[in-house]
XYZ file of C-alpha atoms in Angstrom:
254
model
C 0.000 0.000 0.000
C 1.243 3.199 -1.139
C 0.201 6.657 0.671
C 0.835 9.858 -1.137
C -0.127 13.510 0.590
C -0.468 16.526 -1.857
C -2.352 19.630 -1.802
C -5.013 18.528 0.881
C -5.374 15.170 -1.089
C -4.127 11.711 0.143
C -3.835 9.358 -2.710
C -4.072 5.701 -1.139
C -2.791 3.229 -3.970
C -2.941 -0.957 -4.177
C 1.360 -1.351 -4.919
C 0.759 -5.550 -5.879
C 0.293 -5.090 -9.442
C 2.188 -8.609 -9.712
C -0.692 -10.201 -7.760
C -3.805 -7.856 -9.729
C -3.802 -6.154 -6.165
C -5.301 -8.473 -4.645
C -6.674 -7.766 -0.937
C -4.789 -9.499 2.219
C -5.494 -8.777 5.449
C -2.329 -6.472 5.956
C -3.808 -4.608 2.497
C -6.905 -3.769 4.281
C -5.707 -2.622 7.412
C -3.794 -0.995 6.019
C -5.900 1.173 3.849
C -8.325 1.425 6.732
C -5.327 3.005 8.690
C -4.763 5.704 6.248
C -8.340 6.706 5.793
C -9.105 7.381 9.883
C -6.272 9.327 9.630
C -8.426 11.774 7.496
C -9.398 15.045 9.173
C -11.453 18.056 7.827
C -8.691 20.087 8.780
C -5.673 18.971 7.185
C -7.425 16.875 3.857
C -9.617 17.952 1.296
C -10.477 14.891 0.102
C -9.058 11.236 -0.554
C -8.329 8.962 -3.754
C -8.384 5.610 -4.123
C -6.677 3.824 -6.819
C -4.378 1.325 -8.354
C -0.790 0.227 -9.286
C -0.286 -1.229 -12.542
C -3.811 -2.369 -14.936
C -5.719 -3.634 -12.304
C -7.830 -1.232 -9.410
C -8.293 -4.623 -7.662
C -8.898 -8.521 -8.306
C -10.487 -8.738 -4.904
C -9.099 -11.131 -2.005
C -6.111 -12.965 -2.203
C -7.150 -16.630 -3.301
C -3.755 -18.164 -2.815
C -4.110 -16.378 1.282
C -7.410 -17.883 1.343
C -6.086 -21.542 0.877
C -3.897 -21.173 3.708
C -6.494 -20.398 6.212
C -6.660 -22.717 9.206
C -9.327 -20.835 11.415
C -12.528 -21.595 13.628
C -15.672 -19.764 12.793
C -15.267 -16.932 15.349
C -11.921 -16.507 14.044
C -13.357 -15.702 10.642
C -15.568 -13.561 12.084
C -13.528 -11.471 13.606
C -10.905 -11.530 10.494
C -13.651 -10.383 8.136
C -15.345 -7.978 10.469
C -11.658 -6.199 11.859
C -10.367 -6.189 8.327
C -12.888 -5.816 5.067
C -15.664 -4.288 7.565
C -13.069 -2.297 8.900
C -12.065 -0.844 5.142
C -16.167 -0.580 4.552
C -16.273 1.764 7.713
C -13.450 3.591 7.148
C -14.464 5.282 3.374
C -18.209 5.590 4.646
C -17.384 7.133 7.690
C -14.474 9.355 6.424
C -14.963 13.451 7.249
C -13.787 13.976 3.712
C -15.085 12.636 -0.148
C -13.375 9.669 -1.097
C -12.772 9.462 -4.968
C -12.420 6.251 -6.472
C -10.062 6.216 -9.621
C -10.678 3.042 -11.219
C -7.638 2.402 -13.315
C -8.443 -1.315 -14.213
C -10.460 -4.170 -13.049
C -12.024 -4.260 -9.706
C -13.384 -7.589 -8.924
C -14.927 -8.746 -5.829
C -13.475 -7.152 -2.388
C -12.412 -4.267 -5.298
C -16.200 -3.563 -6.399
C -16.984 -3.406 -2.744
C -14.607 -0.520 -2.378
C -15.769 1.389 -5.389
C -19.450 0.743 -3.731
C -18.706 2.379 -0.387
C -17.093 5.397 -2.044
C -18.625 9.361 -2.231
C -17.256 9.340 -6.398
C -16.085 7.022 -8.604
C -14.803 7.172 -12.566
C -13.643 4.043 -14.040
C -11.556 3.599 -17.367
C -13.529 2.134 -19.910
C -12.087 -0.657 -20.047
C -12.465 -1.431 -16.608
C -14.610 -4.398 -15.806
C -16.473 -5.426 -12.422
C -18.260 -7.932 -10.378
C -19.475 -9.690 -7.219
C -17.473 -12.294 -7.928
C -17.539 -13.782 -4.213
C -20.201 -16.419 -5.495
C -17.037 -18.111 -7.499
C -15.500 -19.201 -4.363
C -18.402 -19.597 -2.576
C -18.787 -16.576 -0.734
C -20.724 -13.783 0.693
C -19.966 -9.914 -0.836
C -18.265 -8.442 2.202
C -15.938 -5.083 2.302
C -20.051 -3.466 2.714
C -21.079 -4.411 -0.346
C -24.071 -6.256 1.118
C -24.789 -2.759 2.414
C -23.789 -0.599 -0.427
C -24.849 -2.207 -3.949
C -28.355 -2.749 -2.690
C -28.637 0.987 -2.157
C -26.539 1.998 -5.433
C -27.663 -0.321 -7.625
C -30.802 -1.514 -6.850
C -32.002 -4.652 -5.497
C -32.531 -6.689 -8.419
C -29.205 -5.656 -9.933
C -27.320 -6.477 -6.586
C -28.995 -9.841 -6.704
C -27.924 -10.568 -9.971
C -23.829 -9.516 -9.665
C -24.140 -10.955 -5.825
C -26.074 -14.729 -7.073
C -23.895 -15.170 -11.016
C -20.687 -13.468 -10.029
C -20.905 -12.556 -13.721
C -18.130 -9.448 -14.660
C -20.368 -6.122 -16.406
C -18.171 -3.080 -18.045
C -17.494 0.337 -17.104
C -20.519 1.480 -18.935
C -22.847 -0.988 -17.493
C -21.337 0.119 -14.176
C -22.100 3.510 -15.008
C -25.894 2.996 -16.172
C -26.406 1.256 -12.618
C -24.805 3.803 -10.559
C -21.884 1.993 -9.477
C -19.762 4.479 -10.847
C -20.192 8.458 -12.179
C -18.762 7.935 -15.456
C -16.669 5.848 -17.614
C -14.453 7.533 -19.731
C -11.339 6.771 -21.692
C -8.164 5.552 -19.772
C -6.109 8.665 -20.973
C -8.665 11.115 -19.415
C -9.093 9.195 -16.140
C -6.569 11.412 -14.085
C -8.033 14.761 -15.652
C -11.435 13.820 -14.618
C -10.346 12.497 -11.023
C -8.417 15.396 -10.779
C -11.389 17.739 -11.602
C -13.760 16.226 -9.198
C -10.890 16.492 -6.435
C -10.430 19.984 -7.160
C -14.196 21.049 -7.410
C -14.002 19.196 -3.637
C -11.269 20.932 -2.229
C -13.138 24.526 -2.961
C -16.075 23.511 -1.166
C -15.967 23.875 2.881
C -14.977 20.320 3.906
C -16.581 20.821 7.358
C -19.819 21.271 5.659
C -19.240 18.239 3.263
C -18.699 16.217 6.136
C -21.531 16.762 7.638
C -23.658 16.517 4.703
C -21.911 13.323 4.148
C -22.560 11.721 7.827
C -26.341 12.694 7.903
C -27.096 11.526 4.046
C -25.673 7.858 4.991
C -27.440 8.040 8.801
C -30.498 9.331 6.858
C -30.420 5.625 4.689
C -31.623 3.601 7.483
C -33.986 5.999 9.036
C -37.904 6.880 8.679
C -38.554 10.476 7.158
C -39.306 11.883 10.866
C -35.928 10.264 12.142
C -33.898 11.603 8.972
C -35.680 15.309 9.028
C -35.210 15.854 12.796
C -31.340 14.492 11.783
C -30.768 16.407 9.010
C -31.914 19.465 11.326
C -29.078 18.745 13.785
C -26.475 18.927 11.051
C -27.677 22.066 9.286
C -27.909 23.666 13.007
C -24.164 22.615 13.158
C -23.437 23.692 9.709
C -25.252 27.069 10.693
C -22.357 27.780 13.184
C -19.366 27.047 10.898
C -16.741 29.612 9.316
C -17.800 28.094 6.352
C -21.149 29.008 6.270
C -20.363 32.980 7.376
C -18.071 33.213 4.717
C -20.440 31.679 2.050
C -23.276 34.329 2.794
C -20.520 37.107 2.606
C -19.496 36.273 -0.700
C -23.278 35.830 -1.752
C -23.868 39.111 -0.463
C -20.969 40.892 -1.780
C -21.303 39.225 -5.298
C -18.117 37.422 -5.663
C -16.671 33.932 -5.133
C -16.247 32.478 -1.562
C -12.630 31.701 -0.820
C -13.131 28.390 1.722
C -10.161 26.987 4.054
């Protein structure tokens, strides 16, 4: 795992490209690591991506041979390190981007899933694929697809495993846009920067009350979304965006 801080932006990238980036245990707490270290006040936002011309192949196959485990082992493997990386981008104070450089299969889909933006190359291809080793979507994506996607579409990448295309991906909401590999870094990098002149402490609570809001009835969502617009009310942020309204000109954020 490779960590790269720049301009308010920490680029998190999958360094295996030998092994399609395939997710281990130390990959995944290790990405979880360096998105709680996120704040408002020192990030802007966060990027996800890959090494090489694959995002992710999803776990480790070869790792998953070797386990010897009980079932509360598992458990706690599963939920401490793929739960753990599920939590960490949904729960992150800033957006996290998802640049999708190459194929993201399995644990990899589940990533792009649980993140604020993603753009995929076109040529990027992804799936559910956990059914092909007999498994249940984890990293969220039993939480996530359902919600992007839509049920029956969840059911069908979760139940055939089958692989769809960036476009596909695109059509079902899994992603913002597929576009051509050579312009995946301009539009990542235009969608960062539209980010980074917004107030992040706003963001983040916009961000923590639309994903509490998912699970909630309207009264329990409006009476939430109150409490964050009464904190966004007494922000810097919010001062400064009425000034600029007022005075006619752009509002210059921290």
């Amino acid at each position: 795992m490779r960590v790269d801080d720049a301009d308010g932006v920490r680029t998190v990238t999958f360094d295996r490209p030998e092994a399609k980036n395939a997710f281990t245990a130390d990959v995944a707490r290790e990405l979880s690591a360096a998105l709680e270290e996120l704040t408002p006040e020192a990030f802007d936002a966060a990027v996800i991506t890959g090494d090489g011309d694959a995002f992710s192949a999803g776990g480790d196959i070869r790792a998953m041979a070797e386990r010897d485990e009980t079932a509360r082992e598992a458990y706690e493997r599963v939920r401490g390190t793929l739960g753990r990386v599920a939590e960490a981008i949904l729960t992150a104070p800033v957006p996290v981007v998802a640049r999708v450089n190459g194929d993201a299969v399995g644990a990899g889909t589940s990533v792009v899933a649980a993140c604020d933006f993603a753009y995929a190359a076109r040529d990027a291809r992804f799936g559910a694929s956990f059914v092909n080793v007999g498994l249940v979507p984890d990293a969220g994506a039993t939480v996530t697809l359902p919600r992007l996607v839509g049920l029956r579409a969840a059911k069908e990448l979760a139940f055939t495993g089958k692989l769809i295309s960036a476009e596909r991906a695109a059509e079902l909401d899994l992603v913002n846009e597929a576009v051509a590999a050579a312009a995946l870094d301009a539009t990542v990098d235009e969608t960062v920067e539209t980010l980074a002149a917004q107030p992040t402490e706003t963001l983040a609570l916009a961000k923590e009350a639309i994903h509490a809001n998912l699970g909630r009835s309207w009264t329990d969502g409006l009476e939430r979304e109150a409490h964050a617009q009464t904190l966004a009310y007494d922000t810097d942020a919010h001062e400064e965006g009425v000034s600029a309204f007022l005075e006619k000109r752009r509002p210059e954020f921290d």
